mmCIF file of C-alpha atoms in Angstrom:
data_model
loop_
_atom_site.group_PDB
_atom_site.id
_atom_site.type_symbol
_atom_site.label_atom_id
_atom_site.label_comp_id
_atom_site.label_asym_id
_atom_site.label_seq_id
_atom_site.Cartn_x
_atom_site.Cartn_y
_atom_site.Cartn_z
ATOM 1 C CA ARG A 1 0.003 -0.112 -0.303
ATOM 2 C CA TRP A 2 2.368 2.706 1.070
ATOM 3 C CA LYS A 3 4.316 1.830 -1.615
ATOM 4 C CA LYS A 4 1.665 2.364 -4.249
ATOM 5 C CA ILE A 5 1.275 5.693 -2.186
ATOM 6 C CA TYR A 6 4.976 6.171 -3.205
ATOM 7 C CA TYR A 7 5.265 5.916 -6.306
ATOM 8 C CA LYS A 8 1.752 7.905 -7.265
ATOM 9 C CA ILE A 9 3.885 11.082 -5.723
ATOM 10 C CA ILE A 10 7.113 10.316 -7.570
ATOM 11 C CA LEU A 11 4.247 10.268 -10.732
ATOM 12 C CA PHE A 12 2.372 13.549 -9.858
ATOM 13 C CA LEU A 13 5.802 15.532 -8.990
ATOM 14 C CA LEU A 14 7.343 14.110 -11.838
ATOM 15 C CA ILE A 15 4.684 14.930 -14.245
ATOM 16 C CA PRO A 16 4.883 18.872 -14.421
ATOM 17 C CA ILE A 17 8.816 18.675 -14.473
ATOM 18 C CA LEU A 18 8.335 16.715 -17.379
ATOM 19 C CA LEU A 19 5.726 18.795 -19.394
ATOM 20 C CA PHE A 20 7.946 22.181 -17.987
ATOM 21 C CA TYR A 21 10.376 20.624 -19.951
ATOM 22 C CA SER A 22 9.059 19.475 -22.599
ATOM 23 C CA ALA A 23 7.729 22.838 -23.098
ATOM 24 C CA ILE A 24 11.561 24.205 -22.532
ATOM 25 C CA GLN A 25 12.249 22.218 -25.885
ATOM 26 C CA TYR A 26 9.617 23.147 -27.927
ATOM 27 C CA VAL A 27 10.347 26.676 -27.359
ATOM 28 C CA ASN A 28 13.973 26.376 -27.911
ATOM 29 C CA ARG A 29 13.581 23.986 -30.243
ATOM 30 C CA THR A 30 11.024 26.001 -32.259
ATOM 31 C CA LEU A 31 9.804 29.667 -31.731
ATOM 32 C CA ILE A 32 12.758 30.330 -30.384
ATOM 33 C CA PRO A 33 15.656 30.236 -32.969
ATOM 34 C CA VAL A 34 12.632 30.821 -35.767
ATOM 35 C CA LYS A 35 10.050 33.361 -34.992
ATOM 36 C CA LEU A 36 12.002 35.146 -31.775
ATOM 37 C CA LYS A 37 15.229 35.473 -33.641
ATOM 38 C CA ALA A 38 13.075 37.109 -37.537
ATOM 39 C CA GLN A 39 11.818 39.269 -34.774
ATOM 40 C CA ILE A 40 14.825 40.552 -32.751
ATOM 41 C CA VAL A 41 16.983 40.518 -36.695
ATOM 42 C CA LYS A 42 14.279 42.366 -37.472
ATOM 43 C CA ALA A 43 14.023 45.390 -34.594
ATOM 44 C CA LEU A 44 17.158 45.644 -34.469
ATOM 45 C CA SER A 45 18.268 46.170 -38.396
ATOM 46 C CA GLU A 46 15.162 48.982 -38.238
ATOM 47 C CA TYR A 47 17.575 50.047 -34.608
ATOM 48 C CA THR A 48 20.464 50.487 -36.197
ATOM 49 C CA GLU A 49 19.481 51.284 -39.651
ATOM 50 C CA ARG A 50 22.240 48.578 -40.692
ATOM 51 C CA PRO A 51 21.639 44.748 -41.620
ATOM 52 C CA VAL A 52 22.002 42.430 -38.643
ATOM 53 C CA ALA A 53 22.577 39.124 -38.345
ATOM 54 C CA ILE A 54 22.565 36.718 -36.137
ATOM 55 C CA GLU A 55 24.105 32.855 -36.017
ATOM 56 C CA ARG A 56 21.854 31.114 -33.584
ATOM 57 C CA LEU A 57 19.467 32.538 -30.624
ATOM 58 C CA ASN A 58 18.408 29.992 -27.853
ATOM 59 C CA PHE A 59 17.568 30.381 -23.725
ATOM 60 C CA SER A 60 17.648 28.397 -20.714
ATOM 61 C CA ILE A 61 16.336 29.503 -17.289
ATOM 62 C CA ALA A 62 20.110 29.926 -15.843
ATOM 63 C CA LYS A 63 21.111 31.962 -18.308
ATOM 64 C CA GLY A 64 18.556 33.854 -19.749
ATOM 65 C CA PHE A 65 18.724 34.120 -23.595
ATOM 66 C CA ALA A 66 22.203 33.539 -26.049
ATOM 67 C CA LEU A 67 23.039 35.324 -28.752
ATOM 68 C CA ASN A 68 25.569 33.414 -31.435
ATOM 69 C CA GLY A 69 27.578 34.831 -33.930
ATOM 70 C CA ILE A 70 25.959 39.215 -34.513
ATOM 71 C CA SER A 71 26.791 41.214 -36.570
ATOM 72 C CA VAL A 72 25.447 43.952 -37.355
ATOM 73 C CA TYR A 73 27.264 45.564 -41.422
ATOM 74 C CA GLU A 74 28.368 48.937 -41.916
ATOM 75 C CA GLY A 75 27.475 47.816 -46.417
ATOM 76 C CA ALA A 76 25.765 44.934 -47.174
ATOM 77 C CA GLU A 77 24.900 42.479 -45.531
ATOM 78 C CA GLY A 78 27.668 39.334 -46.393
ATOM 79 C CA THR A 79 31.047 41.906 -46.141
ATOM 80 C CA ASP A 80 33.625 41.916 -44.507
ATOM 81 C CA LYS A 81 32.972 45.679 -43.179
ATOM 82 C CA PHE A 82 30.726 45.471 -39.640
ATOM 83 C CA LEU A 83 29.561 48.267 -37.536
ATOM 84 C CA PHE A 84 29.517 46.124 -34.497
ATOM 85 C CA LYS A 85 29.545 42.196 -34.342
ATOM 86 C CA ALA A 86 30.465 39.652 -31.431
ATOM 87 C CA ASP A 87 30.970 35.603 -30.824
ATOM 88 C CA ARG A 88 28.711 35.605 -27.937
ATOM 89 C CA VAL A 89 25.508 37.766 -26.901
ATOM 90 C CA SER A 90 23.849 37.094 -23.317
ATOM 91 C CA PHE A 91 21.545 38.202 -21.429
ATOM 92 C CA GLY A 92 18.587 37.884 -18.812
ATOM 93 C CA ILE A 93 15.744 39.696 -18.696
ATOM 94 C CA ILE A 94 13.092 40.059 -15.530
ATOM 95 C CA PHE A 95 9.392 41.216 -16.340
ATOM 96 C CA ILE A 96 8.078 44.298 -13.520
ATOM 97 C CA PRO A 97 3.534 44.485 -14.737
ATOM 98 C CA SER A 98 2.592 47.795 -14.775
ATOM 99 C CA PHE A 99 -1.519 49.628 -15.751
ATOM 100 C CA ARG A 100 0.428 51.884 -17.508
ATOM 101 C CA LYS A 101 3.530 50.743 -18.851
ATOM 102 C CA GLN A 102 5.277 47.498 -19.495
ATOM 103 C CA ARG A 103 8.730 46.729 -17.350
ATOM 104 C CA LEU A 104 11.545 45.010 -19.045
ATOM 105 C CA ILE A 105 14.988 45.206 -16.971
ATOM 106 C CA ILE A 106 18.487 43.801 -18.236
ATOM 107 C CA PRO A 107 20.468 44.078 -15.124
ATOM 108 C CA ARG A 108 23.071 43.581 -17.297
ATOM 109 C CA ILE A 109 24.145 42.412 -20.747
ATOM 110 C CA ASN A 110 28.137 40.454 -21.250
ATOM 111 C CA ILE A 111 29.393 39.775 -24.873
ATOM 112 C CA GLU A 112 32.262 37.630 -25.900
ATOM 113 C CA LYS A 113 34.819 38.964 -28.590
ATOM 114 C CA PRO A 114 33.035 41.958 -29.366
ATOM 115 C CA TYR A 115 33.981 44.228 -32.589
ATOM 116 C CA LEU A 116 33.231 47.779 -32.548
ATOM 117 C CA HIS A 117 34.275 50.189 -35.364
ATOM 118 C CA LEU A 118 34.422 53.502 -33.307
ATOM 119 C CA LYS A 119 34.189 56.428 -35.497
ATOM 120 C CA ARG A 120 34.155 60.428 -34.832
ATOM 121 C CA LEU A 121 32.910 62.325 -37.469
ATOM 122 C CA GLU A 122 33.888 65.333 -39.604
ATOM 123 C CA ASP A 123 31.564 67.689 -37.379
ATOM 124 C CA GLY A 124 32.553 66.007 -33.809
ATOM 125 C CA ALA A 125 30.054 63.414 -33.296
ATOM 126 C CA TRP A 126 30.327 60.331 -33.201
ATOM 127 C CA ASN A 127 28.899 56.967 -34.915
ATOM 128 C CA ILE A 128 26.762 55.480 -33.049
ATOM 129 C CA SER A 129 25.409 58.499 -30.769
ATOM 130 C CA PRO A 130 22.256 58.995 -33.199
ATOM 131 C CA MET A 131 21.976 54.657 -31.777
ATOM 132 C CA PHE A 132 21.104 56.283 -28.459
ATOM 133 C CA GLU A 133 19.416 59.312 -28.939
ATOM 134 C CA LYS A 134 16.872 57.394 -30.852
ATOM 135 C CA GLY A 135 16.548 54.460 -28.375
ATOM 136 C CA THR A 136 16.189 57.754 -25.408
ATOM 137 C CA GLN A 137 13.211 58.668 -27.883
ATOM 138 C CA GLU A 138 11.156 55.932 -28.523
ATOM 139 C CA LYS A 139 11.398 54.710 -24.823
ATOM 140 C CA LYS A 140 8.912 57.924 -24.339
ATOM 141 C CA SER A 141 6.752 57.079 -26.469
ATOM 142 C CA SER A 142 6.589 53.382 -25.979
ATOM 143 C CA LEU A 143 4.502 50.585 -24.766
ATOM 144 C CA PHE A 144 7.125 48.886 -22.929
ATOM 145 C CA SER A 145 9.704 50.167 -21.216
ATOM 146 C CA VAL A 146 13.191 48.647 -22.072
ATOM 147 C CA SER A 147 16.445 49.566 -19.561
ATOM 148 C CA VAL A 148 19.374 48.216 -20.178
ATOM 149 C CA ASN A 149 21.900 48.359 -16.689
ATOM 150 C CA GLY A 150 25.501 47.707 -18.286
ATOM 151 C CA LEU A 151 27.143 45.512 -20.442
ATOM 152 C CA SER A 152 30.023 43.121 -19.477
ATOM 153 C CA PHE A 153 32.862 42.106 -22.671
ATOM 154 C CA ASN A 154 35.149 39.733 -22.623
ATOM 155 C CA ALA A 155 38.335 39.691 -25.220
ATOM 156 C CA GLY A 156 37.098 42.974 -26.956
ATOM 157 C CA GLU A 157 38.761 44.958 -29.891
ATOM 158 C CA VAL A 158 38.072 48.492 -30.507
ATOM 159 C CA PHE A 159 39.375 49.386 -34.724
ATOM 160 C CA PHE A 160 38.817 53.898 -33.161
ATOM 161 C CA GLU A 161 38.323 56.075 -36.342
ATOM 162 C CA ASP A 162 39.099 60.377 -36.320
ATOM 163 C CA ILE A 163 38.080 62.141 -39.529
ATOM 164 C CA TYR A 164 37.398 65.231 -36.863
ATOM 165 C CA LEU A 165 38.857 68.308 -37.575
ATOM 166 C CA ASN A 166 40.585 66.857 -40.702
ATOM 167 C CA ARG A 167 42.743 64.092 -38.361
ATOM 168 C CA GLY A 168 42.530 60.687 -40.184
ATOM 169 C CA SER A 169 43.723 58.750 -37.559
ATOM 170 C CA GLN A 170 43.431 55.455 -36.563
ATOM 171 C CA ARG A 171 44.377 52.677 -33.763
ATOM 172 C CA THR A 172 43.014 49.015 -32.601
ATOM 173 C CA ILE A 173 42.185 48.469 -29.563
ATOM 174 C CA LYS A 174 43.089 44.929 -28.627
ATOM 175 C CA GLU A 175 42.718 42.275 -25.422
ATOM 176 C CA LEU A 176 39.900 44.542 -24.358
ATOM 177 C CA LYS A 177 37.898 43.616 -20.825
ATOM 178 C CA GLY A 178 35.942 45.543 -18.662
ATOM 179 C CA THR A 179 32.454 46.958 -18.453
ATOM 180 C CA VAL A 180 29.920 49.658 -19.911
ATOM 181 C CA GLY A 181 27.768 52.271 -17.373
ATOM 182 C CA LEU A 182 24.778 53.056 -18.988
ATOM 183 C CA ALA A 183 22.889 55.968 -17.452
ATOM 184 C CA LEU A 184 20.649 56.479 -20.625
ATOM 185 C CA PRO A 185 19.567 58.706 -22.044
ATOM 186 C CA GLU A 186 22.297 61.817 -19.525
ATOM 187 C CA SER A 187 25.846 59.689 -19.794
ATOM 188 C CA VAL A 188 27.745 56.376 -21.145
ATOM 189 C CA LYS A 189 30.599 55.400 -18.519
ATOM 190 C CA LEU A 190 33.439 52.708 -19.504
ATOM 191 C CA SER A 191 35.940 51.412 -17.767
ATOM 192 C CA CYS A 192 38.084 49.019 -19.571
ATOM 193 C CA ALA A 193 41.837 47.708 -19.792
ATOM 194 C CA GLY A 194 43.971 47.132 -22.757
ATOM 195 C CA LYS A 195 45.974 47.251 -25.742
ATOM 196 C CA ILE A 196 47.525 49.747 -27.754
ATOM 197 C CA ASP A 197 50.435 48.716 -29.674
ATOM 198 C CA ASP A 198 50.906 45.527 -27.486
ATOM 199 C CA MET A 199 51.419 48.182 -25.028
ATOM 200 C CA PRO A 200 49.119 48.072 -21.827
ATOM 201 C CA ALA A 201 45.789 50.156 -21.260
ATOM 202 C CA ASN A 202 43.516 51.086 -18.408
ATOM 203 C CA ILE A 203 40.736 53.405 -20.175
ATOM 204 C CA ILE A 204 37.956 55.270 -17.980
ATOM 205 C CA SER A 205 35.774 57.960 -19.537
ATOM 206 C CA ARG A 206 32.138 59.548 -18.963
ATOM 207 C CA TYR A 207 30.496 60.326 -22.420
ATOM 208 C CA ASN A 208 27.359 62.719 -22.412
ATOM 209 C CA ILE A 209 24.531 61.421 -24.644
ATOM 210 C CA LYS A 210 23.492 65.511 -24.871
ATOM 211 C CA SER A 211 26.595 67.430 -25.571
ATOM 212 C CA GLN A 212 28.654 64.368 -27.522
ATOM 213 C CA LYS A 213 31.564 65.611 -25.743
ATOM 214 C CA VAL A 214 34.207 62.879 -23.967
ATOM 215 C CA LEU A 215 33.789 64.473 -20.001
ATOM 216 C CA ARG A 216 37.066 63.117 -19.224
ATOM 217 C CA GLU A 217 39.293 60.032 -20.198
ATOM 218 C CA LEU A 218 42.544 58.604 -18.931
ATOM 219 C CA VAL A 219 45.185 56.435 -21.425
#
């Protein structure tokens, strides 16, 4: 008698676990890699106004979402000119429901082996500045409020190009590891370590989005 009760309890506990596991597998094999991936690519393309590609997208309860092989192209898709690319971008999401505006909070985005083409234009503005400004405008009108508190990255590379005041200088910073703090829409703070021309360098800077100026920089 006790054995039957014991087996029934085990079966009662296993059924919802198996159903939940099956649901996660179904979502990971159909909805996320196909439908959600297409929606994310479309949203990022509209946001950056550039072609975007993602090789693979998956989800796990422990680690959240992971975008593998993400590329944002400077020109046509499939070329070797990138604004940004990374081996892997992962993040978790905290959803806070509200009657006025639904809140999606991303505590931290982790980026593995990122590459960024950072360019200062003729007027002194940066090529990525419009993305921060556009994100602020959409945040005010959208029914959803998406907040990203910060970024962390490892084994990164930045190709810096400066054509402001006809300087025409270029520099590559490699082996970057650090964090980015986002205090949108006011400023972005960068703290990292890397190598410039094989020489170790520590970089701490704060960029004011509205004035488009670097407020402080130590290299």
